[in-house]
Structure formats: C-alpha cells, structure tokens
Amino acid sequence: MLRQPAVAGMFYPADAVLLRQTVQQLMKSSLAPDAHVRPKALIAPHAGYVYSGAVAGQAYARLTPYAEAIRRVVLLGPAHRVRLRGLALPEADSFATPLGVVPVDQASVRHLAGMKQVVVSDAAHALEHSLEVQLPFLQSVLDHFTLVPLAVGDATGEEVAEVLETLWGGPETLIVISSDLSHYLPYAEAQRTDHDTVDRILRGRLLDRYDQACGALPINGLLLAASRRDLVPKVIAQCNSGDTAGDRQRVVGYASVAFLEGQGSIQ
C-alpha cells in the first residue's frame, strides 16, 4: 500500500527536477554544519516552501555530516484534518513524493503495536501535509532511510515521549517534529509571541496552547524525552511569513530547532 502525495504542486513543486533544485537551494546556508555536534532531533516548519522552506532547509542542512549514518527517521506532526486520540501510524507501507518512495519501517510498526496510545489510521495520513512536506528534504539529504510516520492527535506529552523513547535508537535514528508557530497574528505581535515560544522550547518548558505552535503536543513529547537524555536545543533559523512571501497583517511563524547530543543538560 502506497501513500500518494497529497500536496505536491501546492506546498512544493510536483516536478521532480524542479523540486530537487528547490530543496537544494533552500538548504544552502552561510552556517557550515558542525561535524562534532550531532543533531539527534529537529523541529522544522511545514508550510508551503515559499513561506517556510528556507527555515526548514537550514535545519536539514545540519544533517549533512551524518547523512550516511542515519537509516531511520521518526517523523511526528499534528493531525490537521482528522480528529484523533493518540498517535496514528498509517496502514500504508510506503510514502511517495515526486522524488521517490520511502518505505515505512515495519520493525518499528511492530514494536509500537502494543502501545495503547498508538492506533492505525490511513485517514489521518491521507491528506495530512505536516509530515509530507518534510519528506523531500529528507530524501535530498539522506541516502537511504526508512520512515516511522506518526500523526499526533489528542495525546499527552508523556504519551508522545513514551513513543519517542521506545524508538530512540542510536546514531541510525533521527527524530523530526513538524510544527509551525503562531498563526494569523499581526507581524509585530507574532514576533513577540514566537520569541516567547522559542524561549520556552530552549528552556525545556512545555507548551500549553496550540496558538503557540500547532505541533505543541509532539514538541512537548520531544522536550520531555530530550531532558531525560541531556539533549540541548539550539535555534537554527526563525522568521514568519511576513518576512518571506506573505503580507504582514496575518502571518504564520516558523522556527527550526536542533536538539544536540553531548552538550550538557537543558537549563
């Protein structure tokens, strides 16, 4: 069973050549990746590439020194279109984009089968963009990898953290949380709100409102798991749609954050 792309041609180019060129351009950064500081997890935005692609691309560029080692991506994003209790795996055994097909990691699926907060729902994935828009970046920076795609509905931070810890693995496993920040605030208000939200993330403080980040629940799960593993969050890039391709009356906020290993504990 193949999960076909739902937002190709809308959120990102449907033509494979143009898509690959676009992603490579978005991943260009003046910051050279540090080969001695490995990101175990990323938070990356999921709007259309014209709006948030550069912020996401700078996060994925940080993976280049470790691309050969990463073989499994645990990808969580909020379920925007289907009401859902818990975290949903798809029935599909692979996900397609214009850049090719990514297999779902069946060993991980079996490993999660006994967890009460994990369900199976193709409906939760069929039209969901929050996971899909991350895939072309992953396909462009990684050589070969399997995917554990989880759409997150009504779940506690502890329930999400339990799933992440079950799948944590070693250097072969990357965790990606897909989330935008504030939605439809005036530009200056969005800047203040998003600054406060990112500051909470950097301090390891859980988010308490969806208007801070649509992916607040998966972010909270990552914050809990990261604090127990002594990972340190670092902002890679931040802006809002008023800085990229939208007007400044109603903007959406974006940030990419890397969670780094071997850097001490979250303060």
Coordinates of C-alpha atoms in Angstrom, one line a residue, residues 4-257:
Q4 CA 0.5 9.0 -2.6
P5 CA 1.5 12.7 -2.2
A6 CA -1.4 14.9 -1.3
V7 CA 0.1 18.4 -1.5
A8 CA 2.7 18.2 -4.4
G9 CA 2.1 21.1 -6.7
M10 CA 0.6 23.1 -3.8
F11 CA 3.0 23.2 -0.9
Y12 CA 6.0 22.3 -3.0
P13 CA 6.8 21.6 -6.7
A14 CA 5.3 18.5 -8.3
D15 CA 8.0 18.2 -10.9
A16 CA 10.9 16.1 -9.6
V17 CA 13.7 18.1 -11.2
L18 CA 12.3 21.4 -10.0
L19 CA 11.6 20.0 -6.6
R20 CA 15.2 18.7 -6.2
Q21 CA 16.6 22.1 -7.3
T22 CA 14.3 23.9 -5.0
V23 CA 15.2 21.9 -2.0
Q24 CA 18.9 22.2 -2.7
Q25 CA 18.6 25.9 -2.9
L26 CA 16.6 26.1 0.4
M27 CA 19.3 24.0 2.1
K28 CA 22.0 26.5 1.2
S29 CA 23.2 28.3 4.3
S30 CA 26.1 30.5 5.4
L31 CA 26.5 28.4 8.5
A32 CA 28.7 25.4 8.0
P33 CA 27.5 22.2 9.7
D34 CA 29.5 21.2 12.7
A35 CA 30.7 17.7 12.3
H36 CA 31.3 17.4 16.0
V37 CA 27.8 18.3 17.2
R38 CA 25.2 15.8 16.0
P39 CA 21.5 16.7 15.9
K40 CA 19.5 13.8 17.4
A41 CA 16.2 15.6 16.7
L42 CA 14.9 18.6 14.7
I43 CA 11.8 20.8 14.9
A44 CA 11.0 22.1 11.4
P45 CA 8.1 24.0 9.9
H46 CA 5.6 22.6 7.5
A47 CA 4.1 25.5 5.5
G48 CA 4.5 25.9 1.7
Y49 CA 8.1 26.0 0.7
V50 CA 7.8 29.6 -0.5
Y51 CA 6.8 30.6 3.1
S52 CA 8.8 28.3 5.4
G53 CA 11.1 26.3 3.2
A54 CA 14.3 28.3 3.9
V55 CA 13.8 27.8 7.7
A56 CA 13.3 24.1 7.3
G57 CA 16.1 23.8 4.8
Q58 CA 18.7 25.3 7.2
A59 CA 17.8 22.6 9.7
Y60 CA 18.2 19.8 7.3
A61 CA 21.5 21.2 6.1
R62 CA 22.8 20.5 9.6
L63 CA 22.5 16.8 8.9
T64 CA 24.9 16.6 6.0
P65 CA 27.9 15.3 8.0
Y66 CA 25.8 12.4 9.3
A67 CA 23.8 11.5 6.3
E68 CA 25.4 8.1 5.8
A69 CA 24.8 7.1 9.4
I70 CA 21.0 7.9 9.5
R71 CA 18.9 5.0 8.4
R72 CA 15.6 5.6 10.2
V73 CA 13.5 8.8 10.6
V74 CA 10.8 9.0 13.3
L75 CA 8.6 11.8 11.9
L76 CA 5.8 13.3 14.0
G77 CA 3.4 16.1 13.1
P78 CA 0.0 17.3 14.2
A79 CA -3.1 15.8 12.6
H80 CA -4.8 18.9 11.0
R81 CA -7.7 17.2 9.2
V82 CA -8.9 14.2 11.3
R83 CA -9.9 14.2 14.9
L84 CA -7.7 11.6 16.6
R85 CA -7.0 10.1 20.0
G86 CA -3.3 9.3 20.4
L87 CA -0.7 8.9 17.7
A88 CA -1.6 7.3 14.3
L89 CA 0.5 5.1 12.1
P90 CA -0.7 4.6 8.5
E91 CA -1.8 1.3 7.0
A92 CA 0.4 2.2 4.0
D93 CA 3.8 0.5 3.9
S94 CA 5.5 3.4 2.0
F95 CA 5.1 7.1 1.3
A96 CA 5.7 8.6 -2.2
T97 CA 6.8 12.1 -3.3
P98 CA 8.0 13.3 -6.7
L99 CA 11.5 12.3 -5.5
G100 CA 10.6 8.6 -5.0
V101 CA 9.3 6.2 -2.4
V102 CA 10.2 6.0 1.3
P103 CA 9.4 2.6 3.0
V104 CA 7.7 2.6 6.4
D105 CA 9.9 0.9 8.9
Q106 CA 7.9 -2.3 9.6
A107 CA 10.1 -3.4 12.6
S108 CA 9.2 -0.1 14.3
V109 CA 5.5 -0.6 13.5
R110 CA 5.5 -4.0 15.1
H111 CA 7.4 -2.6 18.1
L112 CA 4.7 0.1 18.6
A113 CA 1.8 -2.4 18.2
G114 CA 1.2 -3.0 21.9
M115 CA 1.2 0.7 23.0
K116 CA -2.3 1.9 24.0
Q117 CA -1.7 5.4 22.6
V118 CA -0.8 4.2 19.1
V119 CA -3.5 3.5 16.6
V120 CA -3.6 2.8 12.8
S121 CA -5.4 5.2 10.6
D122 CA -4.9 5.8 6.9
A123 CA -7.5 8.6 7.1
A124 CA -5.2 10.6 9.5
H125 CA -2.5 10.5 6.9
A126 CA -4.3 10.7 3.6
L127 CA -4.4 14.5 3.3
E128 CA -2.0 15.4 6.1
H129 CA 0.6 17.9 4.9
S130 CA 2.6 18.3 8.1
L131 CA 4.5 15.0 7.5
E132 CA 4.6 15.1 3.7
V133 CA 6.4 18.4 3.3
Q134 CA 9.3 17.1 5.3
L135 CA 10.0 14.2 3.0
P136 CA 11.6 15.9 0.0
F137 CA 14.1 17.5 2.4
L138 CA 14.9 14.1 4.0
Q139 CA 15.1 12.4 0.6
S140 CA 17.5 15.1 -0.6
V141 CA 19.9 15.0 2.3
L142 CA 19.8 11.3 3.3
D143 CA 21.0 8.4 1.2
H144 CA 18.6 5.6 2.2
F145 CA 16.2 5.5 5.1
T146 CA 13.0 4.1 6.4
L147 CA 10.2 6.1 7.9
V148 CA 8.1 5.9 11.1
P149 CA 5.3 8.4 10.3
L150 CA 3.1 9.4 13.2
A151 CA 0.2 11.8 13.0
V152 CA -0.4 13.2 16.5
G153 CA -3.9 13.9 17.7
D154 CA -5.1 14.2 21.3
A155 CA -2.1 12.9 23.3
T156 CA -0.3 13.9 26.4
G157 CA 3.4 14.9 26.4
E158 CA 4.2 11.8 28.4
E159 CA 2.4 9.6 25.8
V160 CA 4.4 11.1 23.0
A161 CA 7.6 10.9 25.0
E162 CA 7.0 7.2 25.7
V163 CA 6.7 6.6 21.9
L164 CA 9.9 8.6 21.2
E165 CA 11.8 6.7 23.9
T166 CA 10.7 3.4 22.5
L167 CA 12.0 4.4 19.1
W168 CA 15.0 6.4 20.3
G169 CA 17.7 4.1 18.9
G170 CA 21.2 5.3 18.3
P171 CA 23.0 7.3 15.6
E172 CA 21.0 5.5 12.9
T173 CA 17.7 7.2 14.2
L174 CA 16.7 10.8 13.6
I175 CA 13.6 12.3 15.2
V176 CA 11.8 15.1 13.4
I177 CA 8.9 17.1 14.8
S178 CA 6.9 19.1 12.2
S179 CA 5.4 22.3 13.6
D180 CA 4.7 25.9 12.7
L181 CA 4.4 28.5 15.4
S182 CA 1.8 31.3 15.8
H183 CA -1.0 31.7 13.2
Y184 CA -2.5 34.8 11.7
L185 CA -1.3 37.4 14.1
P186 CA -0.1 40.9 13.0
Y187 CA 3.6 40.9 12.3
A188 CA 5.0 42.5 15.4
E189 CA 2.7 40.6 17.7
A190 CA 3.7 37.3 16.0
Q191 CA 7.3 38.2 16.5
R192 CA 6.8 38.7 20.3
T193 CA 4.7 35.5 20.6
D194 CA 7.1 33.4 18.7
H195 CA 10.1 34.7 20.6
D196 CA 8.4 33.6 23.8
T197 CA 7.5 30.2 22.4
V198 CA 11.0 29.5 21.2
D199 CA 12.4 30.7 24.5
R200 CA 10.2 28.1 26.3
I201 CA 11.5 25.4 24.0
L202 CA 15.1 26.4 24.7
R203 CA 14.4 26.3 28.4
G204 CA 12.7 22.9 28.2
R205 CA 9.4 24.3 29.3
L206 CA 6.3 22.6 27.9
L207 CA 3.9 24.5 25.7
D208 CA 0.4 24.9 26.9
R209 CA -1.5 26.3 24.0
Y210 CA -2.0 25.4 20.3
D211 CA -1.7 29.0 19.4
Q212 CA 2.0 28.8 20.5
A213 CA 2.6 26.0 18.0
C214 CA 0.3 23.8 16.1
G215 CA 2.6 20.9 16.9
A216 CA 2.7 21.7 20.6
L217 CA 1.8 18.1 21.6
P218 CA 4.7 16.4 19.7
I219 CA 7.0 19.2 20.7
N220 CA 6.1 18.6 24.4
G221 CA 6.9 14.9 24.0
L222 CA 10.3 15.7 22.5
L223 CA 11.0 18.2 25.3
L224 CA 10.4 15.5 27.9
A225 CA 12.4 12.9 26.1
A226 CA 15.2 15.3 25.4
S227 CA 15.5 16.5 29.0
R228 CA 15.9 12.8 30.1
R229 CA 18.7 12.3 27.5
D230 CA 20.5 15.5 28.2
L231 CA 20.0 17.0 24.8
V232 CA 20.4 20.7 24.3
P233 CA 18.1 22.7 21.9
K234 CA 19.7 25.3 19.6
V235 CA 17.8 27.6 17.3
I236 CA 18.9 27.2 13.7
A237 CA 16.6 29.7 12.0
Q238 CA 13.4 31.7 12.7
C239 CA 11.1 34.1 10.8
N240 CA 7.5 34.4 9.8
S241 CA 5.5 34.6 6.5
G242 CA 5.7 38.4 6.6
D243 CA 9.5 38.0 6.1
T244 CA 9.1 35.6 3.1
A245 CA 6.1 35.6 0.9
G246 CA 3.1 37.0 2.7
D247 CA 1.6 40.3 3.9
R248 CA 2.3 41.5 7.5
Q249 CA -1.3 41.7 8.6
R250 CA -1.8 38.0 9.2
V251 CA 1.4 36.0 9.5
V252 CA 2.4 32.5 10.4
G253 CA 5.6 31.9 12.5
Y254 CA 8.3 29.4 11.7
A255 CA 11.4 28.2 13.6
S256 CA 13.8 25.3 13.2
V257 CA 15.5 23.9 16.3

